[in-house]
């Protein structure tokens, strides 16, 4: 296995780095100069696991300490994405001889990646696993209003609090919210956007989440803000919205589509259409990707079970099937990279607390997820789409985007 790795790593150009192998030897690779970091491979098993599935193998090896980085984890991930390393590892691991040699392991990974069916019941588990870790946990490293989605940065130096406040206002302006209108927030999290819309745009409305923790905390915050007569959070499935037979002036969904599952996309957008005033506006905020395909195995297994990120074409096709018209598309990819930078820094500030409560593998798992988000949003095929759509023709929307940027 060392010979195979040496062959692959010898072709990497650019950032100088070193690798320490399980036999204790250290070899320099990359460009000239002092190694910027050292990749420590502690076991042959970890090396084999990476060759079976680069993403899951590396993630689990790092998570459980069979692999480590001496230096900055971000430097390694950036190097892997900007050099030919990741693509070469995937090419080699996908060779027929490699697959046959490790067939049982390949089959386990394949099953994990594909068999995560989205049903009414499994969706509850897929949401409760990541989001019901505890409100205190998230409050320590998210912004002051606990928004677990991409912020909107007017400058790269904006704080996470400023970026999330700007994101909420950006979404509200795209929805063209007016006082007295009704708003439906599908996947409302802890209610931050709903509260902002009520306080600053005078709406009434309801948010929906499958997380008990989020619903309880969201309604507590709404009560504390004195908005209980205008807005509230429902703990229910997005499919339950159809049973309400209610129409809202505006509908927003931030960070929910990723959890819906590809086969339910048409149903999801159908619920949006039925819940929206014929003259209303829908704003979708979602992680996306350039090319269709299954999600990375590590994130699907440990971070967001059942997640599927759609391409812009997939989203537009679903909207068109409903007869909806796309009015505006914005890609906030680099905004999400900056968001992950803020989250990662704040998470590390509390790492010792989290380690004492959840254990070291949990801390390493979350660290890898957050730092990988910085790198992938900057250099991989990930995207962050904001799509504005209407049920039909809209001839009254402002001709320019000036309304989004006024003081």
Coordinates of C-alpha atoms in Angstrom, one line a residue:
X1 CA 0.0 0.0 0.0
X2 CA 2.9 2.4 0.7
X3 CA 4.3 1.8 -2.8
X4 CA 0.9 2.8 -4.3
X5 CA 0.6 5.9 -2.2
X6 CA 4.1 6.9 -3.0
X7 CA 3.3 6.6 -6.7
X8 CA 0.2 8.7 -6.4
X9 CA 1.7 11.4 -4.1
X10 CA 4.9 11.8 -6.2
X11 CA 2.7 13.3 -9.0
X12 CA 1.4 16.1 -6.8
X13 CA 2.7 19.5 -7.6
X14 CA 2.4 22.9 -5.8
X15 CA 2.2 23.0 -2.0
X16 CA 5.2 21.3 -0.3
X17 CA 4.1 18.7 2.3
X18 CA 5.2 15.5 3.9
X19 CA 3.7 12.1 4.7
X20 CA 4.6 9.9 7.7
X21 CA 3.8 6.3 6.9
X22 CA 2.8 3.5 9.4
X23 CA 6.4 2.2 9.3
X24 CA 7.6 5.5 10.7
X25 CA 9.3 6.8 7.5
X26 CA 8.6 10.4 6.4
X27 CA 8.7 11.4 2.8
X28 CA 8.5 14.9 1.3
X29 CA 6.2 15.6 -1.7
X30 CA 4.8 18.5 -3.6
X31 CA 6.8 21.6 -4.4
X32 CA 10.2 22.8 -3.2
X33 CA 10.6 24.2 0.3
X34 CA 9.7 23.4 3.9
X35 CA 6.6 21.1 4.2
X36 CA 3.5 23.2 5.1
X37 CA 2.0 20.2 6.9
X38 CA 2.5 16.5 7.5
X39 CA -0.1 13.9 6.7
X40 CA 0.3 11.2 9.3
X41 CA -1.0 7.8 8.2
X42 CA -1.0 5.6 11.4
X43 CA -2.4 2.3 10.0
X44 CA -2.4 0.3 6.8
X45 CA -6.1 -0.2 7.4
X46 CA -6.7 3.5 7.1
X47 CA -4.7 3.6 3.8
X48 CA -6.8 0.8 2.4
X49 CA -10.1 2.4 3.5
X50 CA -9.2 5.6 1.6
X51 CA -8.6 3.6 -1.5
X52 CA -12.0 2.0 -1.2
X53 CA -13.8 5.4 -0.8
X54 CA -11.6 8.5 -0.6
X55 CA -14.2 10.6 1.2
X56 CA -15.6 8.1 3.7
X57 CA -12.2 6.4 4.2
X58 CA -10.4 9.7 4.9
X59 CA -13.2 11.0 7.1
X60 CA -13.5 8.0 9.3
X61 CA -9.7 7.6 9.6
X62 CA -9.4 11.3 10.7
X63 CA -12.4 11.0 13.0
X64 CA -11.0 8.0 14.9
X65 CA -7.4 9.1 14.9
X66 CA -6.0 6.6 12.4
X67 CA -5.0 9.6 10.4
X68 CA -3.9 13.1 11.4
X69 CA -2.6 16.3 10.1
X70 CA 0.4 18.0 11.8
X71 CA -0.3 21.6 10.7
X72 CA -3.5 23.1 9.5
X73 CA -6.3 20.7 8.3
X74 CA -7.5 23.4 5.9
X75 CA -4.1 23.5 4.2
X76 CA -4.3 19.8 3.5
X77 CA -7.9 20.0 2.2
X78 CA -7.1 23.0 0.0
X79 CA -4.1 21.2 -1.5
X80 CA -6.1 18.0 -2.1
X81 CA -8.8 20.0 -4.0
X82 CA -6.5 22.4 -6.0
X83 CA -3.9 19.8 -7.0
X84 CA -4.5 16.5 -8.8
X85 CA -4.5 14.5 -5.6
X86 CA -8.2 14.0 -5.0
X87 CA -9.0 13.2 -8.6
X88 CA -6.0 10.8 -8.8
X89 CA -7.1 8.9 -5.6
X90 CA -10.6 8.6 -7.0
X91 CA -9.2 7.4 -10.4
X92 CA -7.1 4.7 -8.8
X93 CA -9.8 3.6 -6.3
X94 CA -12.2 3.2 -9.2
X95 CA -10.1 0.8 -11.1
X96 CA -11.7 -2.7 -11.6
X97 CA -8.7 -4.5 -10.0
X98 CA -9.0 -2.2 -6.9
X99 CA -12.8 -2.8 -6.6
X100 CA -12.5 -6.6 -6.9
X101 CA -9.7 -6.7 -4.3
X102 CA -11.8 -4.8 -1.8
X103 CA -15.3 -5.9 -3.0
X104 CA -17.0 -6.4 0.4
X105 CA -15.9 -2.9 1.5
X106 CA -17.0 -1.3 -1.7
X107 CA -20.4 -3.0 -1.4
X108 CA -20.9 -1.6 2.2
X109 CA -20.0 1.9 1.0
X110 CA -22.3 1.6 -2.0
X111 CA -25.2 0.4 0.1
X112 CA -24.7 3.3 2.6
X113 CA -24.6 5.9 -0.1
X114 CA -27.7 4.6 -1.9
X115 CA -30.1 3.1 0.6
X116 CA -31.3 6.0 2.6
X117 CA -35.0 6.1 1.6
X118 CA -37.0 9.2 2.3
X119 CA -40.3 8.4 3.9
X120 CA -42.5 10.4 6.3
X121 CA -41.0 8.4 9.2
X122 CA -37.3 8.3 8.2
X123 CA -37.3 12.0 7.5
X124 CA -38.0 12.6 11.2
X125 CA -34.9 10.6 12.1
X126 CA -32.8 12.3 9.4
X127 CA -33.6 15.7 10.9
X128 CA -33.6 14.7 14.6
X129 CA -30.1 13.2 14.4
X130 CA -28.2 16.4 13.4
X131 CA -30.6 19.1 14.7
X132 CA -31.6 17.7 18.1
X133 CA -28.0 17.6 19.5
X134 CA -29.1 20.4 21.8
X135 CA -29.8 24.1 21.4
X136 CA -26.9 24.9 23.8
X137 CA -24.5 23.1 21.5
X138 CA -25.4 25.1 18.4
X139 CA -25.8 28.4 20.3
X140 CA -22.1 28.2 21.2
X141 CA -20.7 28.4 17.7
X142 CA -23.5 29.7 15.5
X143 CA -24.5 33.4 15.4
X144 CA -26.4 35.1 18.2
X145 CA -29.8 34.2 16.6
X146 CA -28.8 30.6 15.8
X147 CA -29.0 30.4 12.1
X148 CA -27.5 27.2 10.6
X149 CA -27.3 28.3 7.0
X150 CA -25.1 30.4 4.8
X151 CA -24.7 34.1 5.7
X152 CA -24.6 37.1 3.4
X153 CA -21.3 39.0 3.5
X154 CA -21.0 42.6 2.3
X155 CA -17.3 42.4 3.0
X156 CA -15.0 39.4 3.8
X157 CA -14.4 40.9 7.3
X158 CA -18.1 40.9 8.3
X159 CA -18.8 39.1 11.6
X160 CA -21.0 36.1 11.5
X161 CA -23.7 38.0 13.4
X162 CA -23.7 40.8 10.7
X163 CA -23.6 38.2 7.9
X164 CA -26.7 36.4 9.2
X165 CA -28.6 39.6 9.8
X166 CA -27.8 40.6 6.3
X167 CA -28.8 37.2 5.0
X168 CA -32.2 37.5 6.6
X169 CA -32.8 40.9 5.2
X170 CA -31.6 39.8 1.8
X171 CA -34.1 37.0 1.7
X172 CA -36.9 39.2 3.0
X173 CA -36.2 41.8 0.3
X174 CA -36.2 39.1 -2.4
X175 CA -39.6 38.0 -1.2
X176 CA -40.8 41.6 -1.5
X177 CA -42.4 41.4 2.0
X178 CA -44.9 44.0 2.9
X179 CA -46.6 44.8 6.2
X180 CA -49.7 42.8 6.8
X181 CA -48.7 39.9 4.5
X182 CA -48.5 36.3 5.5
X183 CA -45.3 34.2 5.3
X184 CA -44.7 30.5 5.3
X185 CA -41.1 29.4 6.2
X186 CA -40.5 25.8 5.3
X187 CA -37.6 24.4 7.3
X188 CA -37.5 27.4 9.7
X189 CA -34.9 26.1 12.1
X190 CA -34.9 28.1 15.3
X191 CA -37.2 30.7 13.8
X192 CA -34.6 33.4 13.2
X193 CA -35.8 34.4 9.8
X194 CA -39.5 34.4 10.8
X195 CA -38.8 36.6 13.8
X196 CA -36.8 39.1 11.7
X197 CA -39.5 39.2 9.1
X198 CA -42.2 40.0 11.7
X199 CA -40.0 42.6 13.5
X200 CA -38.8 44.4 10.4
X201 CA -41.4 43.8 7.7
X202 CA -44.6 43.5 9.7
X203 CA -45.7 40.1 8.5
X204 CA -47.6 37.3 10.3
X205 CA -46.9 33.7 9.6
X206 CA -45.8 30.2 10.5
X207 CA -42.5 28.2 10.3
X208 CA -42.2 24.5 10.0
X209 CA -39.5 22.2 11.3
X210 CA -39.1 18.5 12.0
X211 CA -36.8 19.1 15.0
X212 CA -38.5 19.2 18.4
X213 CA -35.6 21.1 19.8
X214 CA -35.8 23.8 17.2
X215 CA -39.6 24.1 17.4
X216 CA -39.5 24.5 21.2
X217 CA -36.7 27.0 21.2
X218 CA -38.1 28.9 18.3
X219 CA -41.5 29.4 20.0
X220 CA -39.8 30.4 23.2
X221 CA -37.8 33.1 21.4
X222 CA -41.0 34.3 19.6
X223 CA -42.7 34.6 23.0
X224 CA -39.8 36.5 24.5
X225 CA -39.9 38.9 21.5
X226 CA -43.6 39.6 22.1
X227 CA -44.6 38.2 18.7
X228 CA -46.7 35.2 19.8
X229 CA -49.9 36.8 18.3
X230 CA -48.2 37.1 14.9
X231 CA -45.9 34.1 14.3
X232 CA -45.3 30.6 15.6
X233 CA -43.3 27.4 14.7
X234 CA -45.0 24.1 14.0
X235 CA -43.3 20.9 14.7
X236 CA -44.4 18.9 11.7
X237 CA -43.3 17.4 8.3
X238 CA -43.4 19.7 5.3
X239 CA -45.9 17.3 3.7
X240 CA -48.3 18.2 6.5
X241 CA -48.6 21.7 5.1
X242 CA -51.0 20.4 2.4
X243 CA -53.5 19.4 5.1
X244 CA -53.8 23.0 6.2
X245 CA -55.4 24.1 2.9
X246 CA -54.0 27.6 3.6
X247 CA -52.5 30.1 1.2
X248 CA -49.7 32.5 2.1
X249 CA -48.6 35.7 0.4
X250 CA -45.0 34.7 0.4
X251 CA -43.1 31.4 1.0
X252 CA -39.4 31.0 1.8
X253 CA -37.3 27.9 2.4
X254 CA -33.7 28.2 3.7
X255 CA -31.7 25.0 4.0
X256 CA -34.6 22.6 3.7
X257 CA -34.5 21.2 0.1
X258 CA -31.2 19.4 0.9
X259 CA -33.1 17.2 3.3
X260 CA -36.1 16.5 1.1
X261 CA -34.6 13.7 -1.0
X262 CA -34.4 13.8 -4.8
X263 CA -37.5 11.6 -5.4
X264 CA -39.6 14.0 -3.4
X265 CA -38.5 17.2 -5.1
X266 CA -41.6 17.4 -7.3
X267 CA -43.9 16.9 -4.3
X268 CA -42.0 19.6 -2.3
X269 CA -42.4 22.2 -5.1
X270 CA -46.0 21.1 -5.5
X271 CA -46.6 21.9 -1.8
X272 CA -44.9 25.3 -2.3
X273 CA -47.2 26.1 -5.3
X274 CA -50.4 25.1 -3.5
X275 CA -49.4 27.2 -0.5
X276 CA -48.6 30.3 -2.4
X277 CA -50.8 33.2 -3.4
X278 CA -51.1 33.3 -7.2
X279 CA -49.5 36.7 -7.1
X280 CA -47.0 35.7 -4.4
X281 CA -43.2 35.1 -4.4
X282 CA -41.2 32.0 -3.4
X283 CA -37.5 32.3 -2.3
X284 CA -35.4 29.2 -2.1
X285 CA -32.0 29.1 -0.4
X286 CA -30.2 25.8 -0.8
X287 CA -26.8 24.2 -1.1
X288 CA -26.4 22.9 -4.7
X289 CA -23.8 21.4 -7.0
X290 CA -22.7 21.6 -10.6
X291 CA -23.3 18.1 -11.6
X292 CA -26.0 15.6 -10.5
X293 CA -24.9 12.7 -8.4
X294 CA -25.1 11.1 -4.9
X295 CA -23.7 13.1 -2.0
X296 CA -20.4 12.4 -0.4
X297 CA -20.5 9.3 1.8
X298 CA -18.9 10.8 5.0
X299 CA -21.4 13.7 5.2
X300 CA -24.3 11.5 4.3
X301 CA -23.4 9.0 7.1
X302 CA -22.3 11.3 9.9
X303 CA -23.5 14.8 9.4
X304 CA -26.7 15.0 7.4
X305 CA -28.3 11.6 6.8
X306 CA -30.2 11.3 3.5
X307 CA -29.0 14.6 2.2
X308 CA -29.2 15.3 -1.5
X309 CA -28.0 18.6 -3.1
X310 CA -29.6 19.5 -6.4
X311 CA -28.2 21.2 -9.5
X312 CA -29.7 24.4 -10.8
X313 CA -31.1 22.5 -13.7
X314 CA -32.9 20.1 -11.4
X315 CA -34.3 22.9 -9.4
X316 CA -35.5 24.9 -12.4
X317 CA -37.0 21.8 -14.0
X318 CA -39.1 21.1 -10.8
X319 CA -40.3 24.7 -10.8
X320 CA -41.2 24.5 -14.5
X321 CA -43.2 21.4 -13.9
X322 CA -45.3 23.4 -11.4
X323 CA -45.8 26.2 -14.0
X324 CA -43.7 28.5 -11.8
X325 CA -41.4 31.2 -13.3
X326 CA -37.8 31.7 -12.2
X327 CA -37.3 35.5 -11.6
X328 CA -33.8 35.6 -10.2
X329 CA -30.9 33.4 -9.4
X330 CA -27.9 34.3 -7.2
X331 CA -24.9 32.0 -6.3
X332 CA -23.6 32.7 -2.8
X333 CA -20.9 30.0 -2.9
X334 CA -18.1 32.1 -1.5
X335 CA -20.4 33.5 1.2
X336 CA -20.8 29.9 2.5
X337 CA -17.0 29.4 2.5
X338 CA -16.8 32.5 4.7
X339 CA -19.6 31.3 6.9
X340 CA -17.9 28.0 7.5
X341 CA -14.7 29.9 8.4
X342 CA -16.6 31.7 11.2
X343 CA -18.3 28.6 12.4
X344 CA -15.1 26.6 12.4
X345 CA -13.3 29.2 14.5
X346 CA -16.1 29.5 17.0
X347 CA -16.4 25.7 17.2
X348 CA -12.7 25.4 18.0
X349 CA -13.1 27.9 20.8
X350 CA -15.4 25.4 22.5
X351 CA -13.7 22.2 21.4
X352 CA -12.7 21.2 24.9
X353 CA -16.2 21.6 26.2
X354 CA -17.6 19.5 23.3
X355 CA -14.9 16.9 23.7
X356 CA -15.8 16.5 27.4
X357 CA -19.5 16.2 26.5
X358 CA -19.5 14.2 23.3
X359 CA -16.1 12.6 23.0
X360 CA -13.0 13.2 20.8
X361 CA -14.3 11.5 17.6
X362 CA -17.4 13.8 17.6
X363 CA -15.1 16.9 17.8
X364 CA -12.9 15.6 15.0
X365 CA -15.9 14.7 12.9
X366 CA -17.4 18.2 13.2
X367 CA -14.1 19.9 12.7
X368 CA -13.6 18.0 9.5
X369 CA -17.1 18.8 8.3
X370 CA -16.7 22.6 9.0
X371 CA -13.2 22.9 7.6
X372 CA -14.1 20.8 4.6
X373 CA -17.0 23.3 4.0
X374 CA -14.5 26.1 3.7
X375 CA -12.4 24.3 1.1
X376 CA -15.2 22.7 -0.9
X377 CA -17.2 25.9 -1.3
X378 CA -14.1 27.6 -2.5
X379 CA -12.6 24.9 -4.8
X380 CA -15.0 22.1 -5.5
X381 CA -18.3 21.9 -7.4
X382 CA -20.5 22.9 -4.5
X383 CA -22.8 25.9 -4.9
X384 CA -25.2 27.9 -2.7
X385 CA -28.2 29.0 -4.7
X386 CA -30.9 31.6 -4.0
X387 CA -33.7 31.2 -6.4
X388 CA -36.7 33.5 -6.7
X389 CA -39.8 32.2 -8.4
X390 CA -43.4 33.1 -8.8
X391 CA -46.5 31.0 -9.6
X392 CA -46.9 32.6 -13.0
X393 CA -46.1 35.8 -14.9
X394 CA -45.0 38.7 -12.7
X395 CA -45.2 42.1 -14.4
X396 CA -44.9 44.2 -11.3
X397 CA -41.5 43.1 -10.0
X398 CA -39.0 45.9 -10.0
X399 CA -37.0 46.2 -13.2
X400 CA -33.6 46.2 -11.5
X401 CA -32.1 44.8 -8.3
X402 CA -31.8 48.2 -6.7
X403 CA -34.5 47.4 -4.2
X404 CA -32.2 44.8 -2.7
X405 CA -29.4 47.2 -1.9
X406 CA -31.1 50.4 -0.7
X407 CA -30.0 51.8 2.7

